[in-house]
PDB file of N, CA and C in Angstrom:
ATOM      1  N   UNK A   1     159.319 -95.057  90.908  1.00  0.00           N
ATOM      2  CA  UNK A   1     158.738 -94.059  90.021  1.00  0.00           C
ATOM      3  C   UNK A   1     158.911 -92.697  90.663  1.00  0.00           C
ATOM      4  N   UNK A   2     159.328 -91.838  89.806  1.00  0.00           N
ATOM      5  CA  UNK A   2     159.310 -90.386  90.553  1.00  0.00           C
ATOM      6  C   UNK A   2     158.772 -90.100  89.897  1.00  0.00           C
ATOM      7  N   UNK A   3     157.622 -89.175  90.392  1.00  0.00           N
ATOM      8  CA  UNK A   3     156.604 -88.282  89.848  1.00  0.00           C
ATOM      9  C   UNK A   3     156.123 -87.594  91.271  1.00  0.00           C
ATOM     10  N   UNK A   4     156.276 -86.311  91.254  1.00  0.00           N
ATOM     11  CA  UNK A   4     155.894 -84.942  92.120  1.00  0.00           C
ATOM     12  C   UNK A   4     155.047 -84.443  92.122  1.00  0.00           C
ATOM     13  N   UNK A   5     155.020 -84.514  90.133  1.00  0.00           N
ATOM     14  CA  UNK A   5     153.715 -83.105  90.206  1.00  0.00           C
ATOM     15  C   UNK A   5     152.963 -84.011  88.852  1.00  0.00           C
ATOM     16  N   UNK A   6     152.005 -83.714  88.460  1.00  0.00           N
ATOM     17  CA  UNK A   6     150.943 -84.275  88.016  1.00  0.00           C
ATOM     18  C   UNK A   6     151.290 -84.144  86.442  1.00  0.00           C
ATOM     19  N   UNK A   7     151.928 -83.000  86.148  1.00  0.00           N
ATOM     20  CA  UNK A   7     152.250 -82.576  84.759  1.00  0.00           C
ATOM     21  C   UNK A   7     153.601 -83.185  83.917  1.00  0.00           C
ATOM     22  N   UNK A   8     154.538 -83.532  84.730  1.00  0.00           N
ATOM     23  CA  UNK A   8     155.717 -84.173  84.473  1.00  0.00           C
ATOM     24  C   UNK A   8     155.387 -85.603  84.283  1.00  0.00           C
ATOM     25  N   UNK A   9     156.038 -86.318  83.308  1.00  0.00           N
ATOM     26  CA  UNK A   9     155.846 -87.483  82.416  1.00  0.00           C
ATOM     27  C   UNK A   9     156.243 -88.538  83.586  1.00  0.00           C
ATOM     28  N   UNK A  10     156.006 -89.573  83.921  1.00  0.00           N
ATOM     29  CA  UNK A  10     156.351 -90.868  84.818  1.00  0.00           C
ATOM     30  C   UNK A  10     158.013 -91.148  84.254  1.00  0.00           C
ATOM     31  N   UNK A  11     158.389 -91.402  85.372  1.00  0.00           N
ATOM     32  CA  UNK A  11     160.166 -91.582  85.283  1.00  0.00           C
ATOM     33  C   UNK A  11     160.256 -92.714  86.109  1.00  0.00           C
ATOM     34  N   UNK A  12     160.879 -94.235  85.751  1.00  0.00           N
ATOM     35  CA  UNK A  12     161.141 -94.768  86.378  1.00  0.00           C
ATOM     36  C   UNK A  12     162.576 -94.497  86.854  1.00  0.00           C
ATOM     37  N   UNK A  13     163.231 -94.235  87.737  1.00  0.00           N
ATOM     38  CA  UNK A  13     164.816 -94.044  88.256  1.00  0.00           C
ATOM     39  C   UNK A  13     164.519 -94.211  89.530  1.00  0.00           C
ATOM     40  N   UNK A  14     165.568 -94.229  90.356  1.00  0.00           N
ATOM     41  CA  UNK A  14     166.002 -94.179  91.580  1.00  0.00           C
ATOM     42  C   UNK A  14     165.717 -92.697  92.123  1.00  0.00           C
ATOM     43  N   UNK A  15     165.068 -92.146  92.566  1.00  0.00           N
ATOM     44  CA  UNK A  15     164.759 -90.926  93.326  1.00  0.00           C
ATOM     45  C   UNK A  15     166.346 -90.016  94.103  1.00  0.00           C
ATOM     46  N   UNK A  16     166.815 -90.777  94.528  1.00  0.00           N
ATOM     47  CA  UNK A  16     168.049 -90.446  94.803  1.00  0.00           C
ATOM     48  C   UNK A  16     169.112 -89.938  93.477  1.00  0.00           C
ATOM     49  N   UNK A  17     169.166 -90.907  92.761  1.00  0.00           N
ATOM     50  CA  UNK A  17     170.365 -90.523  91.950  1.00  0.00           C
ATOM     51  C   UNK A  17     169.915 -89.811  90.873  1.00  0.00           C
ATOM     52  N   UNK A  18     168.376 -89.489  90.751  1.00  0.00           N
ATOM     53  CA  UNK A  18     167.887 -88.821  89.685  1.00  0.00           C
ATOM     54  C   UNK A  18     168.033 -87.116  90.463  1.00  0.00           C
ATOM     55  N   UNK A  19     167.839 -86.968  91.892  1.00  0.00           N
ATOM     56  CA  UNK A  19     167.519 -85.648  92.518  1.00  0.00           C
ATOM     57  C   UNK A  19     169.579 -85.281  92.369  1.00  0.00           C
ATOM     58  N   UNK A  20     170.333 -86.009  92.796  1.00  0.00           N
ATOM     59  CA  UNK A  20     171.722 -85.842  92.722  1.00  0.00           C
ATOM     60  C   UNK A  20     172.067 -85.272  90.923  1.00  0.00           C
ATOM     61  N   UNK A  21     171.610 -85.916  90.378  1.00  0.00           N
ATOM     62  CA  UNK A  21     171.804 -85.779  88.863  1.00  0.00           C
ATOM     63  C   UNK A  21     171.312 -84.114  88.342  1.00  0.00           C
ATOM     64  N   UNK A  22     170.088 -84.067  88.998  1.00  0.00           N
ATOM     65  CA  UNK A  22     169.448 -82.667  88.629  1.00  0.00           C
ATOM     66  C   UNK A  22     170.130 -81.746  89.595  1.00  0.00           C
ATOM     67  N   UNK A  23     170.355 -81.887  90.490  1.00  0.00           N
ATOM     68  CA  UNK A  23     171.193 -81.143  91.019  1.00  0.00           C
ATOM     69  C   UNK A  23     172.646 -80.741  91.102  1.00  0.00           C
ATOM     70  N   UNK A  24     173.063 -81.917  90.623  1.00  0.00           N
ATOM     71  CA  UNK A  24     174.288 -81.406  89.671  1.00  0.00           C
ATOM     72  C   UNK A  24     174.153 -80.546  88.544  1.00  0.00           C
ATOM     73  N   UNK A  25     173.548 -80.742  87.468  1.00  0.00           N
ATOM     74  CA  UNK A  25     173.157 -80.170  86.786  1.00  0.00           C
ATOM     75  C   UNK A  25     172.746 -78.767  86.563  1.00  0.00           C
ATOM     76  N   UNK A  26     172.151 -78.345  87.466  1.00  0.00           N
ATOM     77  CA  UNK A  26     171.412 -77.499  87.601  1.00  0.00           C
ATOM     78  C   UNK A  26     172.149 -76.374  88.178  1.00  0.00           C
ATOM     79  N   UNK A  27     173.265 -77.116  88.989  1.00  0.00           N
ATOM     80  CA  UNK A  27     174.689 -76.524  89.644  1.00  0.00           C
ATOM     81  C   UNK A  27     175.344 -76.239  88.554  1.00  0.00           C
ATOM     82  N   UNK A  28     175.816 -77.083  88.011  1.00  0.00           N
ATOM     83  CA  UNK A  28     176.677 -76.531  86.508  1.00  0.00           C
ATOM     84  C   UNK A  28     175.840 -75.437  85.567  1.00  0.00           C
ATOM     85  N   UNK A  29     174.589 -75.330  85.498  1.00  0.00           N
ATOM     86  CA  UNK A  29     174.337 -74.155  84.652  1.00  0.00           C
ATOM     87  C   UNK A  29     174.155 -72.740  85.186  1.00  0.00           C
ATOM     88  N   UNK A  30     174.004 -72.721  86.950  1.00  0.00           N
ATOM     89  CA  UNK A  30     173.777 -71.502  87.680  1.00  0.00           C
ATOM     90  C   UNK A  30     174.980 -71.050  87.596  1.00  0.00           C
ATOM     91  N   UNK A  31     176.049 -71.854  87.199  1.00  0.00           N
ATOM     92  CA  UNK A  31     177.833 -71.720  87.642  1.00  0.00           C
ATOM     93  C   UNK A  31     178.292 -70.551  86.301  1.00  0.00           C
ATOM     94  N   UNK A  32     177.735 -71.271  85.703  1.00  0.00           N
ATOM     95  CA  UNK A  32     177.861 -71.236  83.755  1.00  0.00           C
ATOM     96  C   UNK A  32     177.191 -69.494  83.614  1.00  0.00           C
ATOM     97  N   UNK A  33     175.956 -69.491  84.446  1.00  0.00           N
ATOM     98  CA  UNK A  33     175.045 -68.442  83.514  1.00  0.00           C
ATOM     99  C   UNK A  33     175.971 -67.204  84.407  1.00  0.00           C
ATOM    100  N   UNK A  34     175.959 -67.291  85.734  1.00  0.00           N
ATOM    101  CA  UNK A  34     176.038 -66.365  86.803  1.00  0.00           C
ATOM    102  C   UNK A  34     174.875 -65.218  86.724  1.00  0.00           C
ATOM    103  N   UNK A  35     174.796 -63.945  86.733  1.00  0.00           N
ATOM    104  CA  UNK A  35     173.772 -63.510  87.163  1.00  0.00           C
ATOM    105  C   UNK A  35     172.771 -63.161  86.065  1.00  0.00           C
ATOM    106  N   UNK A  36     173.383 -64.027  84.544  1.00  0.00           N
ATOM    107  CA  UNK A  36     172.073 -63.429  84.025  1.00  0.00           C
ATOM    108  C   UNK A  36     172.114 -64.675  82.800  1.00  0.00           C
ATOM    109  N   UNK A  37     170.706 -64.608  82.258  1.00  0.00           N
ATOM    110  CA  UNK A  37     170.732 -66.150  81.267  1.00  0.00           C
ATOM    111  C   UNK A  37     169.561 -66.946  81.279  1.00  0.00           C
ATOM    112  N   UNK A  38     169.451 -67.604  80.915  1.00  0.00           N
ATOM    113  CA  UNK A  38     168.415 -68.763  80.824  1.00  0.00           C
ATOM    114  C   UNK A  38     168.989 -70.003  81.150  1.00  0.00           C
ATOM    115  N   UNK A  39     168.190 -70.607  81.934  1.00  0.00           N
ATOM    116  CA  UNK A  39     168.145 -72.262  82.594  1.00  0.00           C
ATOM    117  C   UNK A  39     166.910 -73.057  81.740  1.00  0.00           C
ATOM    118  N   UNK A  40     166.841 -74.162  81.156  1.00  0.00           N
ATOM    119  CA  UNK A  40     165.635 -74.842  80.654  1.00  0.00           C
ATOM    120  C   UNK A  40     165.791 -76.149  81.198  1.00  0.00           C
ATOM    121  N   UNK A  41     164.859 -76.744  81.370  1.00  0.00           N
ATOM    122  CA  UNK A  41     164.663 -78.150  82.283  1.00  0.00           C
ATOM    123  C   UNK A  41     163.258 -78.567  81.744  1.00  0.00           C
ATOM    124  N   UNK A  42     163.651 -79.533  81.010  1.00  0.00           N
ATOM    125  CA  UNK A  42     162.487 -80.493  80.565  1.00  0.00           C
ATOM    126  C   UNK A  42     162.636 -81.935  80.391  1.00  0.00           C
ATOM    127  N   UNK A  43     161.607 -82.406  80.939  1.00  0.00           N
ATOM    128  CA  UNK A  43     161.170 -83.880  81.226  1.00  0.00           C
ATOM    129  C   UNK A  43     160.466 -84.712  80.154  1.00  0.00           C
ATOM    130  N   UNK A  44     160.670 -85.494  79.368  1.00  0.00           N
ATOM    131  CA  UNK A  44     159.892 -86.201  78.712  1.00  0.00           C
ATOM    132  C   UNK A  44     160.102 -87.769  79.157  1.00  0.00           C
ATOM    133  N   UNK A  45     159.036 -88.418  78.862  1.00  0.00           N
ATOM    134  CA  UNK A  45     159.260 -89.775  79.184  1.00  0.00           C
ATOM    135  C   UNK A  45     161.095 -90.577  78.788  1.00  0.00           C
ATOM    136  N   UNK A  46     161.605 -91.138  79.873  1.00  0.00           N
ATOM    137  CA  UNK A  46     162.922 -91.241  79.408  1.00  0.00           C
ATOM    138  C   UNK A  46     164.031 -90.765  79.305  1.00  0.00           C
ATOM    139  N   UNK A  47     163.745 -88.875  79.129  1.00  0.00           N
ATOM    140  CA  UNK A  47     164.931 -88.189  79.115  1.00  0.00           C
ATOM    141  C   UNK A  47     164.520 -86.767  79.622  1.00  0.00           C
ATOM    142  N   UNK A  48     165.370 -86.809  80.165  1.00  0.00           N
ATOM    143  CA  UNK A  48     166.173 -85.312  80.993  1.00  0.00           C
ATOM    144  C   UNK A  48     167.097 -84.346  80.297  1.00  0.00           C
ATOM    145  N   UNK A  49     166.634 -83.310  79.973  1.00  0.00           N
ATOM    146  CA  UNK A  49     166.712 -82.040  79.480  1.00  0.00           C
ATOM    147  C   UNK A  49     167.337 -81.336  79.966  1.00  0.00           C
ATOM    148  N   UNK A  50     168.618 -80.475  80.631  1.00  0.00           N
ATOM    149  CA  UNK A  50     168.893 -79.260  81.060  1.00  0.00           C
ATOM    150  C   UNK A  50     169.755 -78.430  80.319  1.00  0.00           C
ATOM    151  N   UNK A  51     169.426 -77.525  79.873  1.00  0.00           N
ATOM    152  CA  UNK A  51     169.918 -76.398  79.052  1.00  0.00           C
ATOM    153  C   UNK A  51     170.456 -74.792  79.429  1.00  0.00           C
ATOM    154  N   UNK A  52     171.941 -74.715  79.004  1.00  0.00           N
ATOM    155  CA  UNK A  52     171.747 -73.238  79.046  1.00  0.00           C
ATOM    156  C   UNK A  52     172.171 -72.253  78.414  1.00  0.00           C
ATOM    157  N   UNK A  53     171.614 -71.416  78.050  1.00  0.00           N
ATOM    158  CA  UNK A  53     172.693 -70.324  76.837  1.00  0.00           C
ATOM    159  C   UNK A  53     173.969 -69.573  77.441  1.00  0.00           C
ATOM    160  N   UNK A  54     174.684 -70.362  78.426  1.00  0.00           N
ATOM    161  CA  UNK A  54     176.100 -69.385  79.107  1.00  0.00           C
ATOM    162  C   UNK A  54     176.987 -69.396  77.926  1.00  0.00           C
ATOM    163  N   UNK A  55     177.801 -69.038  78.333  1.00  0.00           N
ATOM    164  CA  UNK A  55     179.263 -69.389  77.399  1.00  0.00           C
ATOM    165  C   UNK A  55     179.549 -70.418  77.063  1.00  0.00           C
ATOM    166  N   UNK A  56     179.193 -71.659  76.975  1.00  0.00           N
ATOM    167  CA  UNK A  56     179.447 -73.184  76.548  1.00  0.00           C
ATOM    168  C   UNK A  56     181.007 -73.538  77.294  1.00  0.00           C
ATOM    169  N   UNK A  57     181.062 -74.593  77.119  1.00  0.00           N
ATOM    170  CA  UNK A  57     182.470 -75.214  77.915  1.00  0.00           C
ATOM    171  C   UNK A  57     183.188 -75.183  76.821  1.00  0.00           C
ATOM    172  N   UNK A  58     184.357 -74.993  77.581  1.00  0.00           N
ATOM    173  CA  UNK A  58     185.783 -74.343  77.163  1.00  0.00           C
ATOM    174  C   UNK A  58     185.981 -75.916  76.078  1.00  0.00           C
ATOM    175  N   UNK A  59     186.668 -75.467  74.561  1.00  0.00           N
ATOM    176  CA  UNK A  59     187.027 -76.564  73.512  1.00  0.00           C
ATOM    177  C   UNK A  59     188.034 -77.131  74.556  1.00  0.00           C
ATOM    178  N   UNK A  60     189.103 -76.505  75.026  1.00  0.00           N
ATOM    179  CA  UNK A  60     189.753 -77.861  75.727  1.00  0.00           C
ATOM    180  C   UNK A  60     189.446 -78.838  76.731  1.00  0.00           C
ATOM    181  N   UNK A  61     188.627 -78.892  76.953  1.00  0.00           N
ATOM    182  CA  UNK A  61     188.171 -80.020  78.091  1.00  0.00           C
ATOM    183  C   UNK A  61     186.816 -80.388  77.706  1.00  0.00           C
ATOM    184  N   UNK A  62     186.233 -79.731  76.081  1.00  0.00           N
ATOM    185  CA  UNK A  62     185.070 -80.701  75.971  1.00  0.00           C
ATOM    186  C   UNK A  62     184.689 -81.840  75.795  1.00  0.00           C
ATOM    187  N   UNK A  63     185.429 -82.510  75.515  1.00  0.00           N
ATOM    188  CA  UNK A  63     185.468 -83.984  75.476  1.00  0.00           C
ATOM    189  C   UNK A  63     185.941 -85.091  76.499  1.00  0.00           C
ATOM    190  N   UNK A  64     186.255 -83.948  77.608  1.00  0.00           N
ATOM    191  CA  UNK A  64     186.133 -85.097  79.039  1.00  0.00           C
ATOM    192  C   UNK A  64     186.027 -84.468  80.433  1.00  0.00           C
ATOM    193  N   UNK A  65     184.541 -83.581  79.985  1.00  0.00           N
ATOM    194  CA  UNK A  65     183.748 -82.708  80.770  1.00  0.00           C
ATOM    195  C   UNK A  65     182.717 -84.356  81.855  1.00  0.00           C
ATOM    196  N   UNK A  66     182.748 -85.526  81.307  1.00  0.00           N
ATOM    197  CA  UNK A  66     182.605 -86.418  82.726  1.00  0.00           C
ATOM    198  C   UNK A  66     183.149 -87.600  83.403  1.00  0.00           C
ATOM    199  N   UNK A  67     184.597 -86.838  83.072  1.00  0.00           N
ATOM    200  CA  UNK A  67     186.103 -87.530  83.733  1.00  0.00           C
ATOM    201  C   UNK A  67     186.175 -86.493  85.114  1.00  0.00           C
ATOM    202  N   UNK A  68     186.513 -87.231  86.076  1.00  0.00           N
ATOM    203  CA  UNK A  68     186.719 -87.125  87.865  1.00  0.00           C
ATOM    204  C   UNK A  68     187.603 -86.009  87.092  1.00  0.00           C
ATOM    205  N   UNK A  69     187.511 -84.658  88.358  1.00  0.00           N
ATOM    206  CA  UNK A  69     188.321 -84.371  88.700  1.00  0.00           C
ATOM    207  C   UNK A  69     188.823 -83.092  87.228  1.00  0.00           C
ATOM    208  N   UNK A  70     188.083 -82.818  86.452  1.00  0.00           N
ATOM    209  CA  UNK A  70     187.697 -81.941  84.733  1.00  0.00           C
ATOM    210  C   UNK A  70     187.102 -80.583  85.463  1.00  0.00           C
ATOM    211  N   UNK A  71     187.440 -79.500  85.178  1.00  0.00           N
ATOM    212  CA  UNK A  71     186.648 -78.571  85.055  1.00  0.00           C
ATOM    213  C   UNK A  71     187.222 -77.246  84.999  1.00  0.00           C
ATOM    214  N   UNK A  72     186.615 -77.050  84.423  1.00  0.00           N
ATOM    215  CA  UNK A  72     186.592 -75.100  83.609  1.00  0.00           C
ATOM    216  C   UNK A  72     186.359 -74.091  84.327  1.00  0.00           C
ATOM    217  N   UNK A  73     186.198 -74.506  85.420  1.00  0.00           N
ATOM    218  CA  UNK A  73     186.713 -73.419  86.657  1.00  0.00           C
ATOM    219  C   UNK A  73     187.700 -73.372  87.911  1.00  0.00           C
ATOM    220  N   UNK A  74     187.921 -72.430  88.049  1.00  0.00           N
ATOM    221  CA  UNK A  74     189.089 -72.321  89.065  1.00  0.00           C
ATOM    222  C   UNK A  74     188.219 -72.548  89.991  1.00  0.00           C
ATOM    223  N   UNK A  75     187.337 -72.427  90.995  1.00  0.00           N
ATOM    224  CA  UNK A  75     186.839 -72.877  91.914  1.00  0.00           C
ATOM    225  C   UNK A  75     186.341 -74.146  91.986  1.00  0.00           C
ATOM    226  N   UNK A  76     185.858 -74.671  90.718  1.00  0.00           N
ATOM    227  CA  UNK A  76     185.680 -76.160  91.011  1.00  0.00           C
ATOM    228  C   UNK A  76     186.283 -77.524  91.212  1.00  0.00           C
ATOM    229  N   UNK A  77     185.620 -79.000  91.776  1.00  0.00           N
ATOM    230  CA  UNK A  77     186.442 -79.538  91.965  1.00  0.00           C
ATOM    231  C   UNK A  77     186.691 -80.700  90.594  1.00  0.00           C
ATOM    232  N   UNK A  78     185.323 -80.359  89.872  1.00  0.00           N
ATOM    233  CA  UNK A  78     185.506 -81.068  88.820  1.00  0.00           C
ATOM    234  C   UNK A  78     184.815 -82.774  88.940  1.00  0.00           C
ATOM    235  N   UNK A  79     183.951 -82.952  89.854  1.00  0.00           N
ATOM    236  CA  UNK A  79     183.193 -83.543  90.244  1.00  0.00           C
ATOM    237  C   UNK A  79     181.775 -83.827  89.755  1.00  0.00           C
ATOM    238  N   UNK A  80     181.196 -83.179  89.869  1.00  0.00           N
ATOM    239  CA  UNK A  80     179.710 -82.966  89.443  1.00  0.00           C
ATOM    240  C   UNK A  80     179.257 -83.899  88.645  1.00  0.00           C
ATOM    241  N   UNK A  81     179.983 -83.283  86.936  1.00  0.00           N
ATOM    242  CA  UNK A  81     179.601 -84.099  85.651  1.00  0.00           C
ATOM    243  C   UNK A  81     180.028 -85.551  85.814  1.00  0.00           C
ATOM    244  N   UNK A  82     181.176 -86.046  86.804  1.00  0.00           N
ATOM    245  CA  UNK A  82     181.407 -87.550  86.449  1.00  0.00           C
ATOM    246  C   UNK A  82     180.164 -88.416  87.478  1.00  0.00           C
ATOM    247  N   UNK A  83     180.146 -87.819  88.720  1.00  0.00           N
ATOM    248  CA  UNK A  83     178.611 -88.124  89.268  1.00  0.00           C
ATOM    249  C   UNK A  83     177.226 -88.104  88.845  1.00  0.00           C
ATOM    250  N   UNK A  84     177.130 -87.293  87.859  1.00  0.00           N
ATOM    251  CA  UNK A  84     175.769 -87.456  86.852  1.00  0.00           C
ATOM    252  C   UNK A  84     175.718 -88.530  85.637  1.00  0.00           C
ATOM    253  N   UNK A  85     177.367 -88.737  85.238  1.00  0.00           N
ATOM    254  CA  UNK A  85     177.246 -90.378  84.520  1.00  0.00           C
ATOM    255  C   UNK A  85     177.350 -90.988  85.093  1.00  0.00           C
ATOM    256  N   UNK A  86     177.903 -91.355  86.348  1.00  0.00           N
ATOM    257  CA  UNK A  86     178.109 -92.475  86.721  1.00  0.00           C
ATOM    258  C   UNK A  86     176.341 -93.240  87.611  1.00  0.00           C
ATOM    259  N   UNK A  87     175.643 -91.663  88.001  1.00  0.00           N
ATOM    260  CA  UNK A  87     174.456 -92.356  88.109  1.00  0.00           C
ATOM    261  C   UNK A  87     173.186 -92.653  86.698  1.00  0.00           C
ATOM    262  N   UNK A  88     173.996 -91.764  86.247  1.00  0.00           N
ATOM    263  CA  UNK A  88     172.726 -92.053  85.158  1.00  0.00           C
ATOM    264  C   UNK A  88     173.174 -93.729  84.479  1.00  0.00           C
ATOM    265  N   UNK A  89     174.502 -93.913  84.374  1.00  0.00           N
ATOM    266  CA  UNK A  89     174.939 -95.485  84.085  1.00  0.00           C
ATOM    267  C   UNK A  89     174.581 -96.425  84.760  1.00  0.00           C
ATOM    268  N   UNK A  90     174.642 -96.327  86.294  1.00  0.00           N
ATOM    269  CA  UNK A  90     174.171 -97.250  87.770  1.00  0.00           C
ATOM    270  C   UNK A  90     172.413 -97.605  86.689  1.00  0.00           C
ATOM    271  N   UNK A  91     171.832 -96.693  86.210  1.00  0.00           N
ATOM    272  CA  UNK A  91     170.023 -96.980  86.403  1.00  0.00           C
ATOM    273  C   UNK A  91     170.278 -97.739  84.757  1.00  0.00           C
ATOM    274  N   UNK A  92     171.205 -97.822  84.240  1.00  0.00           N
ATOM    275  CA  UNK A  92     170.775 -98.114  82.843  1.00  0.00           C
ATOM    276  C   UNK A  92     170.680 -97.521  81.880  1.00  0.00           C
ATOM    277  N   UNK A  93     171.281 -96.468  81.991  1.00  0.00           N
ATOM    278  CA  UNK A  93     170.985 -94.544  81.222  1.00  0.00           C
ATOM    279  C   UNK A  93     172.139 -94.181  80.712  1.00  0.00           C
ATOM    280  N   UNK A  94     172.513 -93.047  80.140  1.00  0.00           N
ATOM    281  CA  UNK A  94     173.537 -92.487  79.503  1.00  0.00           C
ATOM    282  C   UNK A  94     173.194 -91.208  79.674  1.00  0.00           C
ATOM    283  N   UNK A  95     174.463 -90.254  79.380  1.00  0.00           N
ATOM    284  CA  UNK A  95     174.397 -88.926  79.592  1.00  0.00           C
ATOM    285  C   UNK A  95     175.044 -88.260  78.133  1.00  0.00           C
ATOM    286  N   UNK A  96     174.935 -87.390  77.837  1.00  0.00           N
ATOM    287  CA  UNK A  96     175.597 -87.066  76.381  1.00  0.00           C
ATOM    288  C   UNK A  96     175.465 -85.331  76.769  1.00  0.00           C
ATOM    289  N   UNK A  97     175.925 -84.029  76.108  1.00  0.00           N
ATOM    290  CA  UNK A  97     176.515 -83.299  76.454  1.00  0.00           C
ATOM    291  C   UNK A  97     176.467 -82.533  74.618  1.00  0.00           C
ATOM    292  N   UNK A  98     175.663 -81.357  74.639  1.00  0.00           N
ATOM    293  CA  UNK A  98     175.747 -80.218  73.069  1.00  0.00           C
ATOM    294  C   UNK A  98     176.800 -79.258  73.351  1.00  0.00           C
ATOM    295  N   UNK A  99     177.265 -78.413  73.582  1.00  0.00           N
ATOM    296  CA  UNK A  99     177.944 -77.236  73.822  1.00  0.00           C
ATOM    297  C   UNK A  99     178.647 -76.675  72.688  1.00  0.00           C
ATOM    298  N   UNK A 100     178.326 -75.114  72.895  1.00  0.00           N
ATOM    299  CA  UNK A 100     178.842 -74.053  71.616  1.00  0.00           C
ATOM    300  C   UNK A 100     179.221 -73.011  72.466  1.00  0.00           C
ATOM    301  N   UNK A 101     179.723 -71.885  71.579  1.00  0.00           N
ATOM    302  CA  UNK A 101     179.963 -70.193  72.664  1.00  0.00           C
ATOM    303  C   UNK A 101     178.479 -70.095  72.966  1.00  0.00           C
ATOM    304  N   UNK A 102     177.379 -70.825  72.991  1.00  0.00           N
ATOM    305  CA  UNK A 102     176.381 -70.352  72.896  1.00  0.00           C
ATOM    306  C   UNK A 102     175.492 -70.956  73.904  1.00  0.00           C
ATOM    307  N   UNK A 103     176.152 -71.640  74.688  1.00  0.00           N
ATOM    308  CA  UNK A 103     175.048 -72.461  75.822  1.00  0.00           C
ATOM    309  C   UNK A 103     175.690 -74.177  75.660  1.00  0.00           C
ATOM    310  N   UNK A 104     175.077 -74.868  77.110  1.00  0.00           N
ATOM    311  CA  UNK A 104     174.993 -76.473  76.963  1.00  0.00           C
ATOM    312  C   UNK A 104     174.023 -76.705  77.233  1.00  0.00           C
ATOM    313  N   UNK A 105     173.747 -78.022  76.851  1.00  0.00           N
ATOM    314  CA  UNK A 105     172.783 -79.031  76.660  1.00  0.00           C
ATOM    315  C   UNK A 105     173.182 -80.409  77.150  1.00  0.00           C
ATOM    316  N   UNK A 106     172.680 -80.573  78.272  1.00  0.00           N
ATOM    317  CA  UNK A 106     173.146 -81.840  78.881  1.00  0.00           C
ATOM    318  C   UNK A 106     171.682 -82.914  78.919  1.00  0.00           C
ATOM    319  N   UNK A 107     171.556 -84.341  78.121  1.00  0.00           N
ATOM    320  CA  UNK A 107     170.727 -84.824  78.174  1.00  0.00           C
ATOM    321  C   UNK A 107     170.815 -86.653  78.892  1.00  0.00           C
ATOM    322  N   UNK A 108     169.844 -86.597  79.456  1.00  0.00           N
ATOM    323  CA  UNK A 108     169.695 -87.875  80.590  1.00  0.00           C
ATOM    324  C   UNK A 108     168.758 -88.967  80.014  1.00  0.00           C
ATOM    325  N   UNK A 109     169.351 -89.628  79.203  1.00  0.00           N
ATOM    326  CA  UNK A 109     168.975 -91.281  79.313  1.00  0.00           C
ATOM    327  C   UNK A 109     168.570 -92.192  80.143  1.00  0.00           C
ATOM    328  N   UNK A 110     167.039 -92.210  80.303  1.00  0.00           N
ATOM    329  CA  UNK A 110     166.928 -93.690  81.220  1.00  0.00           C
ATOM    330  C   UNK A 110     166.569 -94.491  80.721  1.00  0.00           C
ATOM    331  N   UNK A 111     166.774 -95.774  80.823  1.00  0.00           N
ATOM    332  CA  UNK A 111     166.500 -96.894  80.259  1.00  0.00           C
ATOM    333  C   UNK A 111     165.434 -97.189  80.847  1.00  0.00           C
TER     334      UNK A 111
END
């Protein structure tokens, strides 16, 4: 069970691959916003929330934004997103992915 703080909903996951997951995550939207923007992160029983209004991911690679080795930046390695499915899959979970010119929405399935 991870639970930190008193206000956040009970999560059964692996503590590890849930802190890797948010931190991927959380990496991809600081990447996305750069110095100005909104980050949203919300927890409900089951699912994981992270949101951001950057520029959304590029139409050509939206559809295999969590294939090894994908990504919409020249500095990256394109890593991140296939490590956040592949743990959110390890617990029983799924990952799914909104994006417009207008922000992403990356949401975490646990079973």
């Amino acid at each position: 069970v991870l639970r930190e703080y008193d206000d956040i909903p009970e999560v059964r996951a692996d503590r590890d691959r849930m802190r890797q997951i948010l931190r991927n995550l959380l990496a991809n939207a600081r990447d996305a916003l750069g110095t100005g923007g909104t980050l949203t992160v919300r927890l409900k029983p089951g699912l994981l929330e992270v949101s951001d209004d950057g520029p959304g991911i590029p139409e050509a690679i939206r559809d295999k934004v969590f294939e090894p080795f994908v990504t919409g930046r020249k500095d990256g390695n394109g890593l991140g997103l296939a490590i956040v499915k592949r743990a959110a899959e390890e617990q029983g979970g799924s990952v799914s992915v909104e994006t417009s010119g207008k922000g992403t929405g990356f949401r975490v399935r646990l079973a």
